[in-house]
Amino acid sequence: MLQIQENISLKPYNSFGIEVKAAYFAEIFTEEELTELFQNDLIKSQKLFVIGGGSNVLFTHDYEGLVIKISIKGVSAEIVDKRIMVTAGAGEVWNDFVQYCVTHGFAGIENLSLIPGTVGASPIQNIGAYGVELKDVFESCTAFDMETGNIKTFFYDDCHFGYRESIFKGALKGRYIITSVTFHLSAEAKINTSYGAIEAELLSKGIEKPDIADVSAAVSHIRVSKLPDPSTIGNAGSFFKNPVIEKYEFADIVAKHPDVVHYPSADDKIKLAAGWLIEQCGWKGKKVGNTGTWKNQALVLVNHGGATGMEVYDLSEQIIDSVKSTFGVTLEREVNIL
């Protein structure tokens, strides 16, 4: 049954562990509860913010409105034209869903193991890691239209996916709430170990012909070695996007910094490793007040305990200024700032 609570702490609902409050809070377990919520008169007078796992948001102050937490669960699978269509509720924990697929032999998302957050956030952000992006396996999603109260299905072409981008972050930002996502996976794995340290990790364990479980385990081990656990130290994973620049811009940078870490990107552009840029500016493992960057990965900003959202935001500003001054590149935050 739908409940709307007042003056609720959001500390348990954001992975940075920032202590802020929401004037109103509602946790949604079904599409029917969403419909009921949007028929409530309170909706008409409050600004709204939707969260899943709270792993991609930084609250800088109390939220004077209604926070809606999506906790719609459930996973189902069917075979369609030799492809495995797997549908998951938006509130499913992303890594739990990945492990469900790996256990059942559904290949395609094993490289996305241990990414924080929920299934519902995955197409919004077009999450990606180790050479794979959500768009590579996306079939469709259902979403609640906050203006009309209807449920709409979005297919691949509707979503306008880009690097950590989608229509849900662009033209349709703030209009739809994703309720489920369907992925096209396969029983025949195309193992991808070429990106990052996956191959080295597998070889260190003597695995020459990995299956998807091996790849998932390798990715998980790499991520754990680099990233802090949000249950012990507040963070939102990668705080900045890897900047994508033109080749002529890259030529200027590589002339001054020959060892710059980079990768090919779409449209004949170059992607730079934001973590490397930040580390070269001396930020890796640096502590500033109650916040800082993680000792093993400069791309991750952390709450050492008691940090406010503004402290974290101010640190991110300093890092952006530093990278801009050193490399002429402007970093863009991946985390949503409120």
mmCIF file of C-alpha atoms in Angstrom:
data_model
loop_
_atom_site.group_PDB
_atom_site.id
_atom_site.type_symbol
_atom_site.label_atom_id
_atom_site.label_comp_id
_atom_site.label_asym_id
_atom_site.label_seq_id
_atom_site.Cartn_x
_atom_site.Cartn_y
_atom_site.Cartn_z
ATOM 1 C CA MET A 1 0.000 0.000 0.000
ATOM 2 C CA LEU A 2 1.321 3.422 -0.963
ATOM 3 C CA GLN A 3 2.775 5.482 1.881
ATOM 4 C CA ILE A 4 3.989 9.063 1.710
ATOM 5 C CA GLN A 5 6.343 9.904 4.585
ATOM 6 C CA GLU A 6 7.427 13.348 5.793
ATOM 7 C CA ASN A 7 10.799 14.760 6.862
ATOM 8 C CA ILE A 8 12.758 11.597 6.032
ATOM 9 C CA SER A 9 16.554 11.250 6.209
ATOM 10 C CA LEU A 10 18.069 10.423 2.821
ATOM 11 C CA LYS A 11 21.353 9.176 4.265
ATOM 12 C CA PRO A 12 20.380 5.489 3.752
ATOM 13 C CA TYR A 13 19.293 6.261 0.188
ATOM 14 C CA ASN A 14 22.464 7.835 -1.251
ATOM 15 C CA SER A 15 25.768 5.988 -1.570
ATOM 16 C CA PHE A 16 27.773 9.081 -0.588
ATOM 17 C CA GLY A 17 26.118 8.794 2.839
ATOM 18 C CA ILE A 18 25.279 12.506 2.913
ATOM 19 C CA GLU A 19 22.955 13.478 5.757
ATOM 20 C CA VAL A 20 20.122 15.451 4.185
ATOM 21 C CA LYS A 21 16.354 15.220 4.517
ATOM 22 C CA ALA A 22 13.446 15.063 2.097
ATOM 23 C CA ALA A 23 10.275 16.969 2.889
ATOM 24 C CA TYR A 24 8.334 14.003 1.488
ATOM 25 C CA PHE A 25 9.357 10.456 0.568
ATOM 26 C CA ALA A 26 7.554 7.576 -1.159
ATOM 27 C CA GLU A 27 8.876 4.102 -1.974
ATOM 28 C CA ILE A 28 7.230 2.493 -5.006
ATOM 29 C CA PHE A 29 6.936 -1.287 -5.427
ATOM 30 C CA THR A 30 4.484 -1.546 -8.366
ATOM 31 C CA GLU A 31 3.350 0.427 -11.407
ATOM 32 C CA GLU A 32 -0.061 0.637 -9.744
ATOM 33 C CA GLU A 33 1.468 2.489 -6.814
ATOM 34 C CA LEU A 34 3.013 4.962 -9.246
ATOM 35 C CA THR A 35 -0.422 5.614 -10.727
ATOM 36 C CA GLU A 36 -1.869 6.057 -7.240
ATOM 37 C CA LEU A 37 0.946 8.430 -6.261
ATOM 38 C CA PHE A 38 0.400 10.657 -9.277
ATOM 39 C CA GLN A 39 -3.303 10.872 -8.514
ATOM 40 C CA ASN A 40 -2.449 12.324 -5.091
ATOM 41 C CA ASP A 41 -2.950 16.081 -4.740
ATOM 42 C CA LEU A 42 0.483 16.392 -3.095
ATOM 43 C CA ILE A 43 2.122 15.763 -6.488
ATOM 44 C CA LYS A 44 0.699 18.991 -7.888
ATOM 45 C CA SER A 45 2.448 21.181 -5.318
ATOM 46 C CA GLN A 46 5.855 19.487 -4.967
ATOM 47 C CA LYS A 47 8.986 19.252 -7.071
ATOM 48 C CA LEU A 48 10.016 15.637 -7.633
ATOM 49 C CA PHE A 49 13.223 13.638 -7.679
ATOM 50 C CA VAL A 50 13.429 9.928 -8.538
ATOM 51 C CA ILE A 51 16.113 7.609 -7.129
ATOM 52 C CA GLY A 52 16.946 3.939 -7.518
ATOM 53 C CA GLY A 53 20.041 2.870 -5.616
ATOM 54 C CA GLY A 54 21.127 6.470 -4.956
ATOM 55 C CA SER A 55 24.550 5.663 -6.374
ATOM 56 C CA ASN A 56 24.684 8.462 -8.936
ATOM 57 C CA VAL A 57 23.559 11.501 -6.956
ATOM 58 C CA LEU A 58 25.144 14.092 -4.687
ATOM 59 C CA PHE A 59 22.753 15.947 -2.382
ATOM 60 C CA THR A 60 24.163 19.357 -1.453
ATOM 61 C CA HIS A 61 21.217 20.377 0.766
ATOM 62 C CA ASP A 62 17.849 19.168 2.074
ATOM 63 C CA TYR A 63 15.339 18.366 -0.648
ATOM 64 C CA GLU A 64 12.255 20.549 -0.335
ATOM 65 C CA GLY A 65 9.998 18.288 -2.351
ATOM 66 C CA LEU A 66 9.051 14.645 -2.892
ATOM 67 C CA VAL A 67 11.724 11.964 -3.357
ATOM 68 C CA ILE A 68 10.383 8.867 -5.115
ATOM 69 C CA LYS A 69 12.393 5.650 -4.611
ATOM 70 C CA ILE A 70 11.711 2.998 -7.250
ATOM 71 C CA SER A 71 11.794 -0.524 -5.785
ATOM 72 C CA ILE A 72 9.911 -2.474 -8.469
ATOM 73 C CA LYS A 73 11.344 -6.025 -8.501
ATOM 74 C CA GLY A 74 11.126 -9.183 -10.600
ATOM 75 C CA VAL A 75 13.134 -10.933 -13.341
ATOM 76 C CA SER A 76 11.817 -13.067 -16.204
ATOM 77 C CA ALA A 77 13.319 -14.572 -19.366
ATOM 78 C CA GLU A 78 12.094 -16.005 -22.670
ATOM 79 C CA ILE A 79 13.703 -17.182 -25.912
ATOM 80 C CA VAL A 80 12.752 -15.108 -28.967
ATOM 81 C CA ASP A 81 14.348 -15.928 -32.356
ATOM 82 C CA LYS A 82 17.344 -17.616 -30.704
ATOM 83 C CA ARG A 83 17.925 -14.593 -28.486
ATOM 84 C CA ILE A 84 17.264 -14.583 -24.755
ATOM 85 C CA MET A 85 15.020 -11.690 -23.751
ATOM 86 C CA VAL A 86 15.469 -10.931 -20.064
ATOM 87 C CA THR A 87 13.207 -8.389 -18.362
ATOM 88 C CA ALA A 88 13.965 -6.943 -14.929
ATOM 89 C CA GLY A 89 12.078 -4.568 -12.683
ATOM 90 C CA ALA A 90 13.640 -1.118 -12.363
ATOM 91 C CA GLY A 91 14.277 -1.635 -8.643
ATOM 92 C CA GLU A 92 16.451 -4.716 -9.066
ATOM 93 C CA VAL A 93 20.021 -4.161 -7.888
ATOM 94 C CA TRP A 94 22.121 -4.070 -11.056
ATOM 95 C CA ASN A 95 24.845 -6.456 -9.918
ATOM 96 C CA ASP A 96 22.290 -8.941 -8.567
ATOM 97 C CA PHE A 97 20.730 -8.914 -12.028
ATOM 98 C CA VAL A 98 24.113 -9.423 -13.708
ATOM 99 C CA GLN A 99 24.840 -12.395 -11.458
ATOM 100 C CA TYR A 100 21.386 -13.865 -12.201
ATOM 101 C CA CYS A 101 22.214 -13.711 -15.920
ATOM 102 C CA VAL A 102 25.707 -15.151 -15.475
ATOM 103 C CA THR A 103 24.372 -18.015 -13.340
ATOM 104 C CA HIS A 104 21.759 -18.862 -15.987
ATOM 105 C CA GLY A 105 24.262 -18.665 -18.854
ATOM 106 C CA PHE A 106 22.811 -15.510 -20.375
ATOM 107 C CA ALA A 107 25.784 -13.754 -21.989
ATOM 108 C CA GLY A 108 26.254 -10.079 -22.786
ATOM 109 C CA ILE A 109 26.503 -8.111 -19.540
ATOM 110 C CA GLU A 110 29.236 -9.981 -17.660
ATOM 111 C CA ASN A 111 31.665 -7.083 -18.299
ATOM 112 C CA LEU A 112 29.243 -4.795 -16.442
ATOM 113 C CA SER A 113 29.602 -6.685 -13.153
ATOM 114 C CA LEU A 114 29.649 -4.748 -9.882
ATOM 115 C CA ILE A 115 28.512 -1.412 -11.332
ATOM 116 C CA PRO A 116 26.548 0.234 -8.512
ATOM 117 C CA GLY A 117 22.896 1.196 -8.869
ATOM 118 C CA THR A 118 19.665 -0.349 -10.109
ATOM 119 C CA VAL A 119 18.396 -1.747 -13.404
ATOM 120 C CA GLY A 120 16.122 1.261 -13.934
ATOM 121 C CA ALA A 121 19.058 3.667 -14.001
ATOM 122 C CA SER A 122 21.046 1.627 -16.529
ATOM 123 C CA PRO A 123 19.484 3.008 -19.744
ATOM 124 C CA ILE A 124 19.263 6.557 -18.377
ATOM 125 C CA GLN A 125 23.021 6.632 -17.897
ATOM 126 C CA ASN A 126 23.853 4.153 -20.674
ATOM 127 C CA ILE A 127 26.158 2.538 -18.142
ATOM 128 C CA GLY A 128 29.349 0.985 -19.433
ATOM 129 C CA ALA A 129 32.622 -0.635 -18.421
ATOM 130 C CA TYR A 130 35.432 -2.724 -19.889
ATOM 131 C CA GLY A 131 34.443 -2.336 -23.531
ATOM 132 C CA VAL A 132 30.690 -2.895 -23.124
ATOM 133 C CA GLU A 133 27.829 -0.404 -22.869
ATOM 134 C CA LEU A 134 24.203 -0.882 -21.899
ATOM 135 C CA LYS A 135 23.100 0.077 -25.409
ATOM 136 C CA ASP A 136 24.870 -3.026 -26.780
ATOM 137 C CA VAL A 137 22.275 -5.285 -25.124
ATOM 138 C CA PHE A 138 19.283 -2.967 -24.752
ATOM 139 C CA GLU A 139 16.010 -4.141 -26.274
ATOM 140 C CA SER A 140 13.387 -1.878 -24.697
ATOM 141 C CA CYS A 141 12.135 -0.348 -21.480
ATOM 142 C CA THR A 142 8.758 0.577 -20.043
ATOM 143 C CA ALA A 143 8.352 3.973 -18.425
ATOM 144 C CA PHE A 144 5.656 5.870 -16.563
ATOM 145 C CA ASP A 145 4.777 9.234 -18.096
ATOM 146 C CA MET A 146 4.508 11.737 -15.239
ATOM 147 C CA GLU A 147 2.507 14.121 -17.419
ATOM 148 C CA THR A 148 -0.161 11.722 -18.696
ATOM 149 C CA GLY A 149 -0.027 8.828 -16.231
ATOM 150 C CA ASN A 150 0.401 6.338 -19.092
ATOM 151 C CA ILE A 151 2.981 3.576 -19.485
ATOM 152 C CA LYS A 152 5.078 3.857 -22.654
ATOM 153 C CA THR A 153 7.528 1.420 -24.223
ATOM 154 C CA PHE A 154 10.817 2.820 -25.533
ATOM 155 C CA PHE A 155 12.860 0.855 -28.062
ATOM 156 C CA TYR A 156 16.535 1.302 -28.954
ATOM 157 C CA ASP A 157 16.078 4.021 -31.561
ATOM 158 C CA ASP A 158 13.816 5.971 -29.220
ATOM 159 C CA CYS A 159 16.513 6.305 -26.569
ATOM 160 C CA HIS A 160 19.207 8.300 -28.453
ATOM 161 C CA PHE A 161 22.044 6.597 -26.600
ATOM 162 C CA GLY A 162 25.432 8.299 -26.394
ATOM 163 C CA TYR A 163 28.436 8.109 -24.084
ATOM 164 C CA ARG A 164 26.793 8.063 -20.630
ATOM 165 C CA GLU A 165 23.799 9.738 -22.268
ATOM 166 C CA SER A 166 20.241 8.956 -23.341
ATOM 167 C CA ILE A 167 17.040 10.788 -24.146
ATOM 168 C CA PHE A 168 16.115 10.369 -20.475
ATOM 169 C CA LYS A 169 18.993 12.688 -19.555
ATOM 170 C CA GLY A 170 18.251 15.002 -22.475
ATOM 171 C CA ALA A 171 14.979 15.962 -24.157
ATOM 172 C CA LEU A 172 12.826 13.829 -21.842
ATOM 173 C CA LYS A 173 14.658 14.510 -18.581
ATOM 174 C CA GLY A 174 12.240 14.672 -15.666
ATOM 175 C CA ARG A 175 9.236 13.321 -17.561
ATOM 176 C CA TYR A 176 9.466 9.526 -17.389
ATOM 177 C CA ILE A 177 10.085 7.008 -14.614
ATOM 178 C CA ILE A 178 11.503 3.725 -15.913
ATOM 179 C CA THR A 179 9.648 0.722 -14.470
ATOM 180 C CA SER A 180 11.321 -2.212 -16.273
ATOM 181 C CA VAL A 181 14.077 -2.913 -18.794
ATOM 182 C CA THR A 182 14.367 -5.752 -21.349
ATOM 183 C CA PHE A 183 17.767 -6.932 -22.573
ATOM 184 C CA HIS A 184 18.642 -9.154 -25.538
ATOM 185 C CA LEU A 185 21.256 -11.616 -24.352
ATOM 186 C CA SER A 186 22.634 -14.845 -25.795
ATOM 187 C CA ALA A 187 23.357 -18.431 -24.837
ATOM 188 C CA GLU A 188 26.472 -18.238 -27.034
ATOM 189 C CA ALA A 189 28.987 -15.932 -25.417
ATOM 190 C CA LYS A 190 31.251 -13.585 -27.336
ATOM 191 C CA ILE A 191 33.938 -13.168 -24.713
ATOM 192 C CA ASN A 192 35.372 -9.637 -24.534
ATOM 193 C CA THR A 193 38.598 -9.410 -22.544
ATOM 194 C CA SER A 194 40.478 -6.819 -24.602
ATOM 195 C CA TYR A 195 39.644 -3.747 -22.507
ATOM 196 C CA GLY A 196 41.475 -2.776 -19.339
ATOM 197 C CA ALA A 197 43.091 -5.383 -17.131
ATOM 198 C CA ILE A 198 40.678 -8.293 -17.693
ATOM 199 C CA GLU A 199 43.093 -10.390 -19.744
ATOM 200 C CA ALA A 200 45.918 -9.955 -17.232
ATOM 201 C CA GLU A 201 43.599 -10.836 -14.355
ATOM 202 C CA LEU A 202 42.454 -14.038 -16.091
ATOM 203 C CA LEU A 203 46.014 -15.066 -16.961
ATOM 204 C CA SER A 204 47.104 -14.487 -13.366
ATOM 205 C CA LYS A 205 44.578 -17.148 -12.403
ATOM 206 C CA GLY A 206 45.676 -19.504 -15.174
ATOM 207 C CA ILE A 207 42.462 -19.124 -17.169
ATOM 208 C CA GLU A 208 43.156 -19.243 -20.918
ATOM 209 C CA LYS A 209 39.652 -20.018 -22.206
ATOM 210 C CA PRO A 210 37.310 -18.012 -19.957
ATOM 211 C CA ASP A 211 33.545 -18.321 -19.818
ATOM 212 C CA ILE A 212 31.202 -15.510 -18.777
ATOM 213 C CA ALA A 213 31.473 -16.449 -15.097
ATOM 214 C CA ASP A 214 35.267 -16.113 -15.327
ATOM 215 C CA VAL A 215 34.955 -12.694 -16.979
ATOM 216 C CA SER A 216 32.427 -11.520 -14.385
ATOM 217 C CA ALA A 217 34.675 -12.681 -11.543
ATOM 218 C CA ALA A 218 37.714 -10.980 -13.116
ATOM 219 C CA VAL A 219 35.862 -7.676 -13.589
ATOM 220 C CA SER A 220 34.526 -7.846 -10.037
ATOM 221 C CA HIS A 221 38.014 -8.465 -8.626
ATOM 222 C CA ILE A 222 39.447 -5.520 -10.587
ATOM 223 C CA ARG A 223 36.659 -3.196 -9.460
ATOM 224 C CA VAL A 224 36.998 -4.214 -5.804
ATOM 225 C CA SER A 225 40.752 -3.587 -5.953
ATOM 226 C CA LYS A 226 40.207 -0.081 -7.348
ATOM 227 C CA LEU A 227 36.950 1.149 -5.843
ATOM 228 C CA PRO A 228 35.857 1.634 -2.231
ATOM 229 C CA ASP A 229 32.791 -0.167 -0.864
ATOM 230 C CA PRO A 230 30.012 2.431 -0.325
ATOM 231 C CA SER A 231 28.895 0.526 2.792
ATOM 232 C CA THR A 232 32.196 1.414 4.494
ATOM 233 C CA ILE A 233 33.177 4.700 2.807
ATOM 234 C CA GLY A 234 30.720 6.975 1.040
ATOM 235 C CA ASN A 235 31.194 7.370 -2.711
ATOM 236 C CA ALA A 236 29.317 7.284 -6.009
ATOM 237 C CA GLY A 237 31.873 5.408 -8.081
ATOM 238 C CA SER A 238 33.323 7.355 -10.987
ATOM 239 C CA PHE A 239 32.529 11.020 -10.336
ATOM 240 C CA PHE A 240 33.587 12.326 -13.757
ATOM 241 C CA LYS A 241 33.081 11.177 -17.330
ATOM 242 C CA ASN A 242 36.084 10.258 -19.443
ATOM 243 C CA PRO A 243 36.394 13.323 -21.723
ATOM 244 C CA VAL A 244 35.985 12.779 -25.455
ATOM 245 C CA ILE A 245 37.963 15.220 -27.605
ATOM 246 C CA GLU A 246 38.785 15.931 -31.241
ATOM 247 C CA LYS A 247 41.955 14.523 -32.786
ATOM 248 C CA TYR A 248 43.501 17.967 -33.220
ATOM 249 C CA GLU A 249 42.977 18.645 -29.499
ATOM 250 C CA PHE A 250 44.567 15.303 -28.682
ATOM 251 C CA ALA A 251 47.587 16.170 -30.866
ATOM 252 C CA ASP A 252 48.245 19.236 -28.705
ATOM 253 C CA ILE A 253 47.964 17.224 -25.482
ATOM 254 C CA VAL A 254 50.089 14.258 -26.565
ATOM 255 C CA ALA A 255 52.825 16.643 -27.753
ATOM 256 C CA LYS A 256 53.194 17.898 -24.172
ATOM 257 C CA HIS A 257 52.206 14.659 -22.408
ATOM 258 C CA PRO A 258 53.343 11.677 -24.553
ATOM 259 C CA ASP A 259 52.193 9.098 -21.980
ATOM 260 C CA VAL A 260 48.583 10.349 -21.796
ATOM 261 C CA VAL A 261 46.190 7.393 -21.399
ATOM 262 C CA HIS A 262 43.671 7.362 -24.239
ATOM 263 C CA TYR A 263 41.325 5.159 -26.263
ATOM 264 C CA PRO A 264 39.621 5.442 -29.663
ATOM 265 C CA SER A 265 36.054 6.731 -29.508
ATOM 266 C CA ALA A 266 33.090 7.052 -31.850
ATOM 267 C CA ASP A 267 33.041 9.600 -34.686
ATOM 268 C CA ASP A 268 36.834 9.395 -35.046
ATOM 269 C CA LYS A 269 37.400 11.104 -31.706
ATOM 270 C CA ILE A 270 39.675 10.286 -28.767
ATOM 271 C CA LYS A 271 38.604 9.352 -25.247
ATOM 272 C CA LEU A 272 40.948 10.341 -22.422
ATOM 273 C CA ALA A 273 41.153 8.560 -19.066
ATOM 274 C CA ALA A 274 39.802 11.086 -16.567
ATOM 275 C CA GLY A 275 41.373 9.194 -13.666
ATOM 276 C CA TRP A 276 44.825 9.523 -15.240
ATOM 277 C CA LEU A 277 44.357 13.262 -15.844
ATOM 278 C CA ILE A 278 43.293 13.792 -12.225
ATOM 279 C CA GLU A 279 46.156 11.677 -10.886
ATOM 280 C CA GLN A 280 48.721 13.655 -12.896
ATOM 281 C CA CYS A 281 47.452 16.805 -11.180
ATOM 282 C CA GLY A 282 48.361 15.311 -7.804
ATOM 283 C CA TRP A 283 44.894 14.461 -6.528
ATOM 284 C CA LYS A 284 45.067 10.684 -6.135
ATOM 285 C CA GLY A 285 44.515 9.730 -2.490
ATOM 286 C CA LYS A 286 44.455 13.362 -1.392
ATOM 287 C CA LYS A 287 42.281 14.231 1.603
ATOM 288 C CA VAL A 288 40.578 17.622 1.828
ATOM 289 C CA GLY A 289 38.645 18.128 5.049
ATOM 290 C CA ASN A 290 36.125 15.297 5.363
ATOM 291 C CA THR A 291 36.345 14.380 1.693
ATOM 292 C CA GLY A 292 38.999 13.462 -0.852
ATOM 293 C CA THR A 293 39.860 11.119 -3.718
ATOM 294 C CA TRP A 294 40.254 7.376 -3.334
ATOM 295 C CA LYS A 295 43.758 6.063 -2.767
ATOM 296 C CA ASN A 296 43.489 3.499 -5.582
ATOM 297 C CA GLN A 297 41.492 5.514 -8.134
ATOM 298 C CA ALA A 298 41.601 9.294 -8.469
ATOM 299 C CA LEU A 299 38.325 9.279 -10.417
ATOM 300 C CA VAL A 300 36.418 8.400 -7.245
ATOM 301 C CA LEU A 301 35.528 11.117 -4.733
ATOM 302 C CA VAL A 302 34.840 9.884 -1.208
ATOM 303 C CA ASN A 303 33.194 10.918 2.033
ATOM 304 C CA HIS A 304 35.666 10.075 4.802
ATOM 305 C CA GLY A 305 32.908 10.647 7.339
ATOM 306 C CA GLY A 306 30.700 13.607 8.095
ATOM 307 C CA ALA A 307 31.258 15.374 4.781
ATOM 308 C CA THR A 308 28.516 17.629 3.472
ATOM 309 C CA GLY A 309 27.419 17.527 -0.132
ATOM 310 C CA MET A 310 28.856 20.995 -0.661
ATOM 311 C CA GLU A 311 32.276 19.815 0.549
ATOM 312 C CA VAL A 312 32.273 17.087 -2.090
ATOM 313 C CA TYR A 313 31.019 19.509 -4.740
ATOM 314 C CA ASP A 314 33.699 22.090 -3.875
ATOM 315 C CA LEU A 315 36.387 19.405 -4.174
ATOM 316 C CA SER A 316 35.061 18.466 -7.612
ATOM 317 C CA GLU A 317 35.291 22.137 -8.639
ATOM 318 C CA GLN A 318 38.944 22.263 -7.572
ATOM 319 C CA ILE A 319 39.713 19.111 -9.562
ATOM 320 C CA ILE A 320 37.962 20.450 -12.674
ATOM 321 C CA ASP A 321 39.948 23.696 -12.440
ATOM 322 C CA SER A 322 43.205 21.787 -11.942
ATOM 323 C CA VAL A 323 42.733 19.499 -14.961
ATOM 324 C CA LYS A 324 41.636 22.429 -17.121
ATOM 325 C CA SER A 325 44.725 24.410 -16.138
ATOM 326 C CA THR A 326 47.125 21.498 -16.754
ATOM 327 C CA PHE A 327 45.661 19.837 -19.861
ATOM 328 C CA GLY A 328 43.179 22.329 -21.314
ATOM 329 C CA VAL A 329 40.427 19.722 -20.903
ATOM 330 C CA THR A 330 37.169 20.395 -19.053
ATOM 331 C CA LEU A 331 35.946 17.438 -17.021
ATOM 332 C CA GLU A 332 32.202 16.806 -16.860
ATOM 333 C CA ARG A 333 30.559 15.368 -13.758
ATOM 334 C CA GLU A 334 28.901 11.980 -14.214
ATOM 335 C CA VAL A 335 27.069 12.270 -10.895
ATOM 336 C CA ASN A 336 23.785 14.193 -10.648
ATOM 337 C CA ILE A 337 24.118 17.258 -8.394
ATOM 338 C CA LEU A 338 21.148 18.360 -6.297
#
